[in-house]
Coordinates of C-alpha atoms in Angstrom, one line a residue:
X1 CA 0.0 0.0 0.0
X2 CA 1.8 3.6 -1.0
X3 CA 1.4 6.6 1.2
X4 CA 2.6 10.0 0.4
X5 CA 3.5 12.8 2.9
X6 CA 4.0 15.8 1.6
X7 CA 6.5 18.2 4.2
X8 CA 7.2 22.1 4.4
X9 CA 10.7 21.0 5.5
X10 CA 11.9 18.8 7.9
X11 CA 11.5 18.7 11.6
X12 CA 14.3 20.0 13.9
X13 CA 14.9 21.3 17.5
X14 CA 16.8 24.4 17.7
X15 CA 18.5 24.9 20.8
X16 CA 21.0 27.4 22.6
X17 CA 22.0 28.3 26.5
X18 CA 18.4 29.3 27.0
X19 CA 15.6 27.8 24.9
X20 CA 14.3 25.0 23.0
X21 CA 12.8 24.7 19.9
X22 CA 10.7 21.4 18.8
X23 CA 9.1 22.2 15.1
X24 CA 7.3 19.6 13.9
X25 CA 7.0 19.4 10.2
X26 CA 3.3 18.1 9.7
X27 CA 1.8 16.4 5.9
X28 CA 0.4 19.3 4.4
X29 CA -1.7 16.9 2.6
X30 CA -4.2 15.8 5.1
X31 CA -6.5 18.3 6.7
X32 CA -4.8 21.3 8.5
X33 CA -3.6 20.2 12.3
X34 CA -1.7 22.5 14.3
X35 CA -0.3 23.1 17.7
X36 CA 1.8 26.0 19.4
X37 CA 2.8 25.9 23.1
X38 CA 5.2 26.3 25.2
X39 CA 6.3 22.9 27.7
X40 CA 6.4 22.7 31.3
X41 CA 6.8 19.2 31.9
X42 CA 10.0 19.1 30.2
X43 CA 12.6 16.1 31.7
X44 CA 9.3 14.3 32.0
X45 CA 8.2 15.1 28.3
X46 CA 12.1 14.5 27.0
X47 CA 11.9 11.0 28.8
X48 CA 8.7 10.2 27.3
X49 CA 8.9 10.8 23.5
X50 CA 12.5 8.8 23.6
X51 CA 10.2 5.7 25.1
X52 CA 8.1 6.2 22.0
X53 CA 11.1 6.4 19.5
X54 CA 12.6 3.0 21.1
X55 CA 9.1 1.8 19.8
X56 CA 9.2 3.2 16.5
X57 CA 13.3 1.6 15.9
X58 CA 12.4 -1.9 17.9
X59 CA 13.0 -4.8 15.8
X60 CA 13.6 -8.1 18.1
X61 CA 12.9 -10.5 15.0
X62 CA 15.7 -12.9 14.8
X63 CA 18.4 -12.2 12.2
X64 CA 21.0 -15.2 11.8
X65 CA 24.9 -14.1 12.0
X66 CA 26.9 -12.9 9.1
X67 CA 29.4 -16.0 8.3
X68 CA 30.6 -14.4 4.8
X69 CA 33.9 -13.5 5.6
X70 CA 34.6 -16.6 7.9
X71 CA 34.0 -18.3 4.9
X72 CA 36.5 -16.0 2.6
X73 CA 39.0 -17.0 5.4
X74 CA 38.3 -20.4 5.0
X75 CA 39.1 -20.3 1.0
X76 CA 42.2 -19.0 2.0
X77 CA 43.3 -21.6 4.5
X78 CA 42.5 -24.5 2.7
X79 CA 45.3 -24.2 0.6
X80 CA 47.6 -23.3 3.7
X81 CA 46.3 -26.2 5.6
X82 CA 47.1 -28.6 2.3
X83 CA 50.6 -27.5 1.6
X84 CA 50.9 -28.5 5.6
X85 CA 49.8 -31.5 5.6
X86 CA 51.6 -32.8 2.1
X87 CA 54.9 -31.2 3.7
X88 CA 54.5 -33.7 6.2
X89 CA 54.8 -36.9 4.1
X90 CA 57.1 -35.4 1.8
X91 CA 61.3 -35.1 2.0
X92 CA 62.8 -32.2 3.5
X93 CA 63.3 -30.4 -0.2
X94 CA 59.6 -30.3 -0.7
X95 CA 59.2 -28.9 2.8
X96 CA 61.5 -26.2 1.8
X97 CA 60.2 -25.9 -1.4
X98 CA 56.8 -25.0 0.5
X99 CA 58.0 -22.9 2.8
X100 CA 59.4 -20.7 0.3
X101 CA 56.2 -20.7 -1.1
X102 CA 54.1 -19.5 1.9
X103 CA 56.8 -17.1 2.0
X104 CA 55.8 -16.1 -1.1
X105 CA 52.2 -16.3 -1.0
X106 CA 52.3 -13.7 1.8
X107 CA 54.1 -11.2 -0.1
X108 CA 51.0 -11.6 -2.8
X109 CA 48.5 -10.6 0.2
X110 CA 50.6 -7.9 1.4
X111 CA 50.9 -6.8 -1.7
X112 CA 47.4 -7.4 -2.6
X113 CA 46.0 -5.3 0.7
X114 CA 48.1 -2.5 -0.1
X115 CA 46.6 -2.3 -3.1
X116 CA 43.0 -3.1 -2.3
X117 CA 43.9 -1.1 1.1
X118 CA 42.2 2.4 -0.2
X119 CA 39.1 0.6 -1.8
X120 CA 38.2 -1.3 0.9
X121 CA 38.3 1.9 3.8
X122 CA 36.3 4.1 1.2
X123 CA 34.1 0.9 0.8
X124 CA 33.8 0.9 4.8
X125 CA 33.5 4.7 4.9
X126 CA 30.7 4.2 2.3
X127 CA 28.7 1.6 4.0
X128 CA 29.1 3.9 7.3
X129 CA 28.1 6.8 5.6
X130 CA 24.2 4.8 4.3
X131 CA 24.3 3.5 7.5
X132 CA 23.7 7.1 9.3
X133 CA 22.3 8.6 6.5
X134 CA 19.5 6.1 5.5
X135 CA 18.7 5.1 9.2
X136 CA 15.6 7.5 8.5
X137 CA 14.0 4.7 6.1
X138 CA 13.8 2.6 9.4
X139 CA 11.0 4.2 10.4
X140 CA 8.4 2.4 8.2
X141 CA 5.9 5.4 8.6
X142 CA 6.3 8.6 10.6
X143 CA 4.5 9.0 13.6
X144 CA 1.1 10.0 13.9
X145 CA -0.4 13.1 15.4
X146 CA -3.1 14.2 16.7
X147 CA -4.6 17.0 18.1
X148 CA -7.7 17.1 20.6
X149 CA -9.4 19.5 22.7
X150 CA -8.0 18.1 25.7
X151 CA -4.7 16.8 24.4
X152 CA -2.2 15.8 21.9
X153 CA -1.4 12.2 21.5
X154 CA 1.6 10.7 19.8
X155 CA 1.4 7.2 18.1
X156 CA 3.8 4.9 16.0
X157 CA 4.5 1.1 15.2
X158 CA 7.8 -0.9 15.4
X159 CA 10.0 -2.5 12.8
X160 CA 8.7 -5.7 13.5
X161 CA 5.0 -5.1 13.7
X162 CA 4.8 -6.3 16.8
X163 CA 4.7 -3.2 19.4
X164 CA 2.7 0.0 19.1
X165 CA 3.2 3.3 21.6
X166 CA 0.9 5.8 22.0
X167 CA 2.0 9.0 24.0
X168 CA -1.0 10.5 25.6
X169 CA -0.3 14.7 26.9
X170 CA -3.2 16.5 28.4
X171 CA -3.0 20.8 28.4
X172 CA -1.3 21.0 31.9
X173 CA 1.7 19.7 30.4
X174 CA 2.1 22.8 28.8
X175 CA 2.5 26.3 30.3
X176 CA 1.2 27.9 27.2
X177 CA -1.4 27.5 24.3
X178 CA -1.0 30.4 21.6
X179 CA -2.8 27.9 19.2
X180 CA -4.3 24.9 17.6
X181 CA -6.5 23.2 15.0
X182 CA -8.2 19.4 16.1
X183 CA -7.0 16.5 13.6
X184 CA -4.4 14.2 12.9
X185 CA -1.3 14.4 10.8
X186 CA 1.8 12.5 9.8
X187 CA 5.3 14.7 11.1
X188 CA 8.3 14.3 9.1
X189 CA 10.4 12.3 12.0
X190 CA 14.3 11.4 11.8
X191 CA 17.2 9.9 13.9
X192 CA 18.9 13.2 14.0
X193 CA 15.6 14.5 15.5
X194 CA 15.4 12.1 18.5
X195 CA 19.2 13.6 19.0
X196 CA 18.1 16.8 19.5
X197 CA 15.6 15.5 22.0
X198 CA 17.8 14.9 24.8
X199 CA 19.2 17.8 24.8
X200 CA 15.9 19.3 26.5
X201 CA 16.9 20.4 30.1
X202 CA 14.2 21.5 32.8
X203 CA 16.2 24.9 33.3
X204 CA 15.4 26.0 29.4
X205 CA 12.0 27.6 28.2
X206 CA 11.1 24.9 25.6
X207 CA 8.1 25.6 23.1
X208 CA 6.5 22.9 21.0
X209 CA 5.0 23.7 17.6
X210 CA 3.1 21.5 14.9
X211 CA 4.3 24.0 12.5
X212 CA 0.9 25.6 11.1
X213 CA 2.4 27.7 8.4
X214 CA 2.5 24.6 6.3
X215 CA -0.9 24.9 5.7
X216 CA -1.0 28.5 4.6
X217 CA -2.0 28.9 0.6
X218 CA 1.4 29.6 -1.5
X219 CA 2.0 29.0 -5.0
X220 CA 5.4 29.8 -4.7
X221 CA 8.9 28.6 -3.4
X222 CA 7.4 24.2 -4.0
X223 CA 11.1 23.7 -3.5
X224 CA 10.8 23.8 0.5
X225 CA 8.3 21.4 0.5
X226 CA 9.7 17.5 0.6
X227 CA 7.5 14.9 -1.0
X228 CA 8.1 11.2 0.5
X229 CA 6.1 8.5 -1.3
X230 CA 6.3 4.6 1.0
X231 CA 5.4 1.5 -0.2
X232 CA 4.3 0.0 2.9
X233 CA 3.5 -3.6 3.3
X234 CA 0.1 -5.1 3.8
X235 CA 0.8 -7.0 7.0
X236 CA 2.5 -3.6 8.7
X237 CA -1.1 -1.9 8.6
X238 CA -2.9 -4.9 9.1
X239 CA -1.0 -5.1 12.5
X240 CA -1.4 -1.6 13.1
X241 CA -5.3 -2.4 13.1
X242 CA -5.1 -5.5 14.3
X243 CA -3.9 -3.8 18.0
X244 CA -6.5 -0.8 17.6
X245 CA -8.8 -3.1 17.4
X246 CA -7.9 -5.1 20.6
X247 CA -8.1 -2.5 22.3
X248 CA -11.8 -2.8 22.1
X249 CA -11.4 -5.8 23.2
X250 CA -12.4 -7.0 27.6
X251 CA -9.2 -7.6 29.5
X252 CA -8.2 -8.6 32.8
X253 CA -6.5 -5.3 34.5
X254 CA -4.8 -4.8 37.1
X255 CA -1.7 -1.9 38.7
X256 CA 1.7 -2.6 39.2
X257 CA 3.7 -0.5 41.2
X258 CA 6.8 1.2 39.4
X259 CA 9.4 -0.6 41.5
X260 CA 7.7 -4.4 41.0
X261 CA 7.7 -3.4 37.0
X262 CA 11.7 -2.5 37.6
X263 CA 12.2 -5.7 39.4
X264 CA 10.1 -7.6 35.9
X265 CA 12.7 -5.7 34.0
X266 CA 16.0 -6.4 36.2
X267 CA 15.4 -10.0 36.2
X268 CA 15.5 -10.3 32.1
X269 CA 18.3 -8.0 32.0
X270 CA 20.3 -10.4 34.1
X271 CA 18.9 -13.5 33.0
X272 CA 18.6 -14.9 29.0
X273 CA 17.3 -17.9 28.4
X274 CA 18.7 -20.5 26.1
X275 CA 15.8 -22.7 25.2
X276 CA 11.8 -22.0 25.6
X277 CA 9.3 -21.9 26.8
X278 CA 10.0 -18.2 27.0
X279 CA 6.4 -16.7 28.5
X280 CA 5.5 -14.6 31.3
X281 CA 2.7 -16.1 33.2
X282 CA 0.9 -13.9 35.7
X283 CA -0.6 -15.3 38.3
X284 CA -3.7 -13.5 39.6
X285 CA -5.8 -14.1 42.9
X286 CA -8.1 -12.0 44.3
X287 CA -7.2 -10.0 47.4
X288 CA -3.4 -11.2 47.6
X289 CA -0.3 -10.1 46.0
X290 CA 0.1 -10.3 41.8
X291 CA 3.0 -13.3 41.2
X292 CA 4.7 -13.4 38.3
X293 CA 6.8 -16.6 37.0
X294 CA 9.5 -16.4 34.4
X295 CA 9.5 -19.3 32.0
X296 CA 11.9 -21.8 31.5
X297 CA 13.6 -21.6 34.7
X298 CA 9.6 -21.6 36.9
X299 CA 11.4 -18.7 39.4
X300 CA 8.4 -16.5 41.0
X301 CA 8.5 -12.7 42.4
X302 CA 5.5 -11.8 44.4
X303 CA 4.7 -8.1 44.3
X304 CA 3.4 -6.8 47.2
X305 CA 3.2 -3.6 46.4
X306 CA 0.7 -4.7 43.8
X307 CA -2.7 -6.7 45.5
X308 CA -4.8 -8.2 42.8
X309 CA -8.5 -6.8 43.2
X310 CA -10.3 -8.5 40.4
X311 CA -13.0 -11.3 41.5
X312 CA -11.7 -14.5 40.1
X313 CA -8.5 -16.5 40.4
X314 CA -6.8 -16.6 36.6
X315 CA -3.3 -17.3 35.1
X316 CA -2.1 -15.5 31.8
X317 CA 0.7 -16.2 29.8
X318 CA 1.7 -13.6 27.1
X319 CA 5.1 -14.3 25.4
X320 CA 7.6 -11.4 23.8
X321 CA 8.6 -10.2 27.2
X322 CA 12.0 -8.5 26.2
X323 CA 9.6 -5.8 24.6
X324 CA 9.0 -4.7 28.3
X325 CA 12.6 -3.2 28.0
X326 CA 10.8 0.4 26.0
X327 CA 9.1 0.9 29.5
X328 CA 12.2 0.9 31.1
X329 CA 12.9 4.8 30.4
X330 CA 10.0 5.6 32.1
X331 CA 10.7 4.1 35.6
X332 CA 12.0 6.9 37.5
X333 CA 9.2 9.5 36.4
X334 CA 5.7 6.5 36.4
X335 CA 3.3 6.7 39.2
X336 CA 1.8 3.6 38.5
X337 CA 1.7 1.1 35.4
X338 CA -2.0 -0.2 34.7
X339 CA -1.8 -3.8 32.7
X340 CA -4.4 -5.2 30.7
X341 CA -4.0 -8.8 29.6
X342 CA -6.5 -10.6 26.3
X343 CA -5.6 -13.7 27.5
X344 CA -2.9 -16.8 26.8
X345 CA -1.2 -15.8 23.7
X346 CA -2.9 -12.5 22.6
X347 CA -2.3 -9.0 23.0
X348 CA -1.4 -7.1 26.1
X349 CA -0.8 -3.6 27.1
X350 CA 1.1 -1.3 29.9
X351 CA -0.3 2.3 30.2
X352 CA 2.5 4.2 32.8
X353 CA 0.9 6.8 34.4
X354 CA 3.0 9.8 34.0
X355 CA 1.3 12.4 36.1
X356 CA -0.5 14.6 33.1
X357 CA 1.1 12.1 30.6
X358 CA 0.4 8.3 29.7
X359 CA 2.2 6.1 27.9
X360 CA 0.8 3.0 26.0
X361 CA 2.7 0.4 24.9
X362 CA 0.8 -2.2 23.4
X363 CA 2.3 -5.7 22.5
X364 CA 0.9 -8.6 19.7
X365 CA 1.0 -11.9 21.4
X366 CA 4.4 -12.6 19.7
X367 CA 7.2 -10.7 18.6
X368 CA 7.8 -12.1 15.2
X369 CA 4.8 -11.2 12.7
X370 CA 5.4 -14.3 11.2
X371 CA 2.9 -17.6 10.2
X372 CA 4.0 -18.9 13.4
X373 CA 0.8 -16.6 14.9
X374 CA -1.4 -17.0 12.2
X375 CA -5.0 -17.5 13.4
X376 CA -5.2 -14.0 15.5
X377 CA -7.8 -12.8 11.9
X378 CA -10.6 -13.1 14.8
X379 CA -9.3 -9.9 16.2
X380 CA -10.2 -7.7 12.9
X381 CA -13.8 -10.1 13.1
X382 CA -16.8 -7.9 12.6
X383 CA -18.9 -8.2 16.3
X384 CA -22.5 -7.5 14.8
X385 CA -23.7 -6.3 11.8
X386 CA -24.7 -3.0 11.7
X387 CA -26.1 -0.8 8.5
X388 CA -23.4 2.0 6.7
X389 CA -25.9 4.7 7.5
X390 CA -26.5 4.2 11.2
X391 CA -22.5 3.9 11.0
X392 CA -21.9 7.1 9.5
X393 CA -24.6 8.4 12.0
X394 CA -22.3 7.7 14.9
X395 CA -18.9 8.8 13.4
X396 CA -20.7 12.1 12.5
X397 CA -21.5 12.3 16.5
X398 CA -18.7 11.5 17.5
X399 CA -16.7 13.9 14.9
X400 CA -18.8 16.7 16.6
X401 CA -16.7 16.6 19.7
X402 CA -13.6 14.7 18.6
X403 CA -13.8 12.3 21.5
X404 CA -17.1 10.7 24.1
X405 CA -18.4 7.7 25.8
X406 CA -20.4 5.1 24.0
X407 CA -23.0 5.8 26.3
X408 CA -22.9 9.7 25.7
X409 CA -23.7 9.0 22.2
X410 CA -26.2 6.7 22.7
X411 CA -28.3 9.2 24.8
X412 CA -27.3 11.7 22.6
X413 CA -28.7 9.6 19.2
X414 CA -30.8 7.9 21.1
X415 CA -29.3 4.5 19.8
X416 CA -29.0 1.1 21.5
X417 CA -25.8 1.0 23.6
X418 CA -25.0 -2.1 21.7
X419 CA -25.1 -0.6 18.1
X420 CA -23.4 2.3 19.2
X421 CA -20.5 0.3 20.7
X422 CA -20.4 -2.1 17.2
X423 CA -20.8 0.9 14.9
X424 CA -17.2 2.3 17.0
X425 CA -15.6 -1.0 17.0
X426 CA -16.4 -0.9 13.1
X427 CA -14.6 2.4 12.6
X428 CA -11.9 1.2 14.6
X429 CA -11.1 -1.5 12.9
X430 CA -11.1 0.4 9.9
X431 CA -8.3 2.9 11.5
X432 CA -10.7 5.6 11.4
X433 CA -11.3 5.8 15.0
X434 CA -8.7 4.5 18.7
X435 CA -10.0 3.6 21.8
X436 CA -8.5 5.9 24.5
X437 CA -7.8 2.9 27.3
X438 CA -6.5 5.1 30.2
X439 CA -9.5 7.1 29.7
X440 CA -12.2 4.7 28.2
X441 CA -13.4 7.0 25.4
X442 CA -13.4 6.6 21.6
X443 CA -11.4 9.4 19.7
X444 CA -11.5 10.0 16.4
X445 CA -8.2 9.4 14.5
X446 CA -7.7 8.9 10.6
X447 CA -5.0 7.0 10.4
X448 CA -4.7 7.4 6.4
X449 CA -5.2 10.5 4.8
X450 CA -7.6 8.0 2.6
X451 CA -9.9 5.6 4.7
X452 CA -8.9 2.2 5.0
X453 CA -10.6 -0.5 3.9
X454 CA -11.1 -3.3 6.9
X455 CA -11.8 -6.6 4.2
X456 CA -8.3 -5.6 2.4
X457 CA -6.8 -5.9 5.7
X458 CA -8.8 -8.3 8.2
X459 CA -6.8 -11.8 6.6
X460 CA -2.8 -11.7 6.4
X461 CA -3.4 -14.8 3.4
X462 CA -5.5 -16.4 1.2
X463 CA -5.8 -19.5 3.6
X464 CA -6.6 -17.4 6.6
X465 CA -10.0 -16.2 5.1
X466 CA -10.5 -20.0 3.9
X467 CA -10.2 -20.8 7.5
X468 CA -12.6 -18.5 8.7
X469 CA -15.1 -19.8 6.6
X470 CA -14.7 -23.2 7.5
X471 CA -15.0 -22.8 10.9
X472 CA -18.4 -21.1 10.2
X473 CA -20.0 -22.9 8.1
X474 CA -19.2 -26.6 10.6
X475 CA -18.9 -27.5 13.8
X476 CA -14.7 -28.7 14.0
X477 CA -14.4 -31.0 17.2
X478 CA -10.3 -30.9 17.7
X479 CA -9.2 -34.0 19.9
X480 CA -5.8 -32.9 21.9
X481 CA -3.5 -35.1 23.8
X482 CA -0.4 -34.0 25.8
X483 CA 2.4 -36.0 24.8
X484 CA 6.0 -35.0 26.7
X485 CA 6.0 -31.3 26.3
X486 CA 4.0 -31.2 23.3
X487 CA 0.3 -30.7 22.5
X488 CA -1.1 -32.7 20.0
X489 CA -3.7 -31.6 17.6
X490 CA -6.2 -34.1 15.3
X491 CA -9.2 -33.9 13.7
X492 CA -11.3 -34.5 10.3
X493 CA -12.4 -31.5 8.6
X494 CA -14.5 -31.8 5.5
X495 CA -13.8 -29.0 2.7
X496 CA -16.6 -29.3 -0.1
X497 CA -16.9 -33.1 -0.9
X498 CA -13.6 -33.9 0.7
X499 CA -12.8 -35.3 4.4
X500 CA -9.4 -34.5 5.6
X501 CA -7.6 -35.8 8.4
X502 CA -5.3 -33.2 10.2
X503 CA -2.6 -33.1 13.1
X504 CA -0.7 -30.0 14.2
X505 CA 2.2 -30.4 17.6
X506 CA 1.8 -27.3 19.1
X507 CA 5.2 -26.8 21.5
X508 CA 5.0 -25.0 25.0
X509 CA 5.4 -21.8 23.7
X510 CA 2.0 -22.5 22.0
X511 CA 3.7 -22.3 18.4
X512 CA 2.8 -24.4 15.9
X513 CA 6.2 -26.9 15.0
X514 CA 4.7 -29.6 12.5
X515 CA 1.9 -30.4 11.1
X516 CA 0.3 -32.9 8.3
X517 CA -2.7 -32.8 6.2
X518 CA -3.5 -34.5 3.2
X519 CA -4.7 -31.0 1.1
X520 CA -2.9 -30.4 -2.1
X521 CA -1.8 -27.3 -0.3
X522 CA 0.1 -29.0 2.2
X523 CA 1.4 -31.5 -0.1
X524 CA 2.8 -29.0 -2.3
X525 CA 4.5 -27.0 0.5
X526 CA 4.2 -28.4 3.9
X527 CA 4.4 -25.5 6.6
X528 CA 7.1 -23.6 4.4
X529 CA 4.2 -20.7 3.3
X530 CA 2.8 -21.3 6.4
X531 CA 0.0 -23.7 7.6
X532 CA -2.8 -24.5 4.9
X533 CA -6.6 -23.7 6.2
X534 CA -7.1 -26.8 7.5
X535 CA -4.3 -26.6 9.7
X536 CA -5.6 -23.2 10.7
X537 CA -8.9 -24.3 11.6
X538 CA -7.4 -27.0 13.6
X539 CA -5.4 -24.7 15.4
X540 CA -7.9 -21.9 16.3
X541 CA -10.9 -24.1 17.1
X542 CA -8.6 -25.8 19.8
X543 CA -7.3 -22.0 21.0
X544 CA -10.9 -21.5 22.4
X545 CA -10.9 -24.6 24.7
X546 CA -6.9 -24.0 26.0
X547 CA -6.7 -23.0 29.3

């Protein structure tokens, strides 16, 4: 999918012995957004939006070591390593003879690297130059923006679609409001840029500007504006949605005090495990202390600072735990971290309480986006049906004021509080519309300058949507059996006028290892496209009986 920004410059942050200057360069393209203030929680505001770019460059997704050049120093011993071992069972001449040789082999590489010397350090001096310069094309999509009549909120996705932050700022964080316009907006964002952000000190007047000049009509001087066009992949806004969406979603929640979340941290700084399973698993009763275990080696820290006060006794597992790290930053300024848990293997997220800040970080159930997840479509699953108009109806409501309470627009349309609620859930999923979880209100945020469309996004694959429809249209009973450390999956699933018989081993990290079926998609490519529908099925008919 191509999106195009369109930038009056680039951002920057102008400083000197007395001041601060954060500009941010807004898409000129979208509908005008502006802000101009002037900061007063500053260290607090500096530590904040550098938690939000450790989101936007994360990328935990496993990338296997470089063995290239062991491999051009192999080459070159083989020969070294022959002569040696023929000199061996030869006479004493032939020795010689390959002694001299090495002797003179060596002057070829000296020779050679004082010729090849100046390539190869302009080569390196190259490769380090694109490495600082083009560090800017990490970031899949600039940030999002957005401006409300109570505050100004900050979103962005990782590298690895797997972690979204969302950096919430109500008005007392600022001393000053000369101006502002309600919307949201792309900013032009760049490593350089998250430079200048630490040098923000509490002693310096810092004003903050969503630079509105952008927006003013000119039909001169196109040369200052900068025109990016990105081709970003499917699954990157699918995932994106996928987490709005959740949201929406209920969740166990509980608190966690800011030194128990610093002890969750510690431990996996100290400690990396060499072999799954690899999960967190909260353990939850009501009235006592929240206990958390760390997977594979079963140790458990019991929080006391942090009682439990929901109403029944549950145990959650959610895996990609190193993710946690990003809230480290924010440890010595949080008053409190709120945590709401999906369940086993789905998404989870940590809102820090910053005082007149938040900060939500939001985590897919796994940190690689790969097929290894696939089956997590139900999230982007329509609730209800409800009809386009009374849709638009809503959003038009809810546009009025920029952000409310299902319940405030159902007395105020005088809707059912259930069509209201599906008709948000809708435009949510459709990126047109986040649920504020520290808050509990719906606010309106386009995340495309064009709308999204849900059904392009809702399936990462052909055999996902196949899935879905086959567990809708019959009743899949999936027979498991625990076998060692492995779960084992089988059933018969009947596509049209075919029966197949299926098996998936599902290790403890819930991840699906093998599988068989006897579909011409399987047999064709086994699990190395992913797991065919069947498989699917299999596997998310038997996610709604796990414990």
């Amino acid at each position: 999918m191509i999106f195009d920004y369109k930038y009056k410059g680039n951002s920057k942050v102008n400083t000197d012995a007395n001041s601060v200057g954060m500009n941010f360069a807004p898409d000129v393209q979208r509908d005008p957004t502006f802000f101009v203030g002037k900061l007063h929680k500053k260290i607090a505001f500096r530590e904040a939006i550098s938690a939000l770019h450790d989101v936007v460059v994360s990328d935990l997704r496993f990338v296997p070591k470089d063995r290239e050049e062991y491999k051009t120093w192999l080459k070159e011993q083989e020969s070294l390593w022959l002569s040696e071992y023929m000199a061996e069972n030869q006479i004493e001449a032939t020795r010689q003879r390959i002694t001299a040789l090495r002797e003179e082999l060596q002057e070829v590489y000296k020779e050679k690297n004082k010729v090849l010397g100046p390539f190869n350090k302009a080569k390196k001096a190259y490769f380090d130059y694109l490495y600082q310069k083009d560090r800017d094309a990490w970031f899949v999509l600039d940030p999002v923006i957005t401006v409300h009549p109570d505050e100004v909120f900050f979103e962005c996705f990782s590298q690895d679609e797997s972690s979204y932050g969302k950096l919430s700022c109500n008005y007392n964080v600022f001393t000053q409001i000369d101006t502002f316009a309600c919307g949201t907006t792309n900013i032009d964002y760049s490593q350089s840029l998250y430079n200048e952000f630490q040098k923000i000190r509490d002693y310096k007047e810092t004003s903050f500007s969503i630079d509105p000049s952008g927006f003013e009509a000119s039909t001169t001087n196109e040369e200052t504006y900068k025109e990016v066009k990105i081709d970003l992949p499917d699954s990157w806004v699918r995932g994106f949605l996928q987490v709005s969406s959740a949201m929406t979603l209920p969740a166990v929640t509980f608190d966690l005090h800011p030194q128990d979340m610093y002890l969750l941290c510690s431990y996996l700084r100290r400690f990396k495990e060499q072999k799954g399973p690899r999960a967190l698993r909260f353990i939850l009763k009501p009235g006592q202390p929240i206990q958390v275990m760390f997977e594979p080696w079963n140790e458990i820290f019991t929080f006391y600072r942090s009682p439990y006060t929901g109403s029944q006794d549950q145990t959650i597992r959610i895996w990609g735990r190193r993710r946690l790290h990003i809230l480290e930053r924010l440890l010595p300024i949080a008053k409190t971290f709120t945590v709401h848990l999906l369940g086993n293997g789905l998404p989870s997220f940590f809102i820090a309480n910053l005082g007149d800040m938040t900060f939500t970080l939001g985590l897919s159930g796994w940190t690689a986006n790969d097929w290894s997840h696939s089956g997590n479509f139900d999230l982007m699953a329509p609730r209800s049906t409800v009809d386009k108009q009374t849709q638009e109806l809503v959003f038009t409501a809810l546009k009025k004021d920029w952000f409310a309470q299902p319940e405030q627009l159902s007395k105020t349309l005088g809707l059912d509080s259930h069509i209201v609620s599906s008709s948000l859930a809708a435009y949510t999923q459709a990126g047109r519309v986040v649920y504020d979880l520290h808050k509990g209100v719906y606010r309106v945020r386009e995340l495309s300058q064009e709308p999204l469309s849900v059904d392009a996004f809702r399936f990462g694959s052909p055999q996902e949507e196949k899935a879905d429809l086959l567990l809708k249209q019959q009743n899949i009973i999936a027979k498991g059996e625990v076998k060692g450390d492995m779960l084992h999956l089988s059933s018969k699933i009947k596509d049209g006028r075919q029966t197949y018989a299926v098996e998936a081993q599902i290790d403890k990290d819930n991840r699906m290892i093998s599988g068989s079926c006897q579909c011409d998609y399987f047999i064709a490519n086994g699990l190395r496209k992913g797991p065919c529908e069947h498989l699917l099925a299999l596997r998310m008919e038997a996610a709604k009986a796990m414990p």
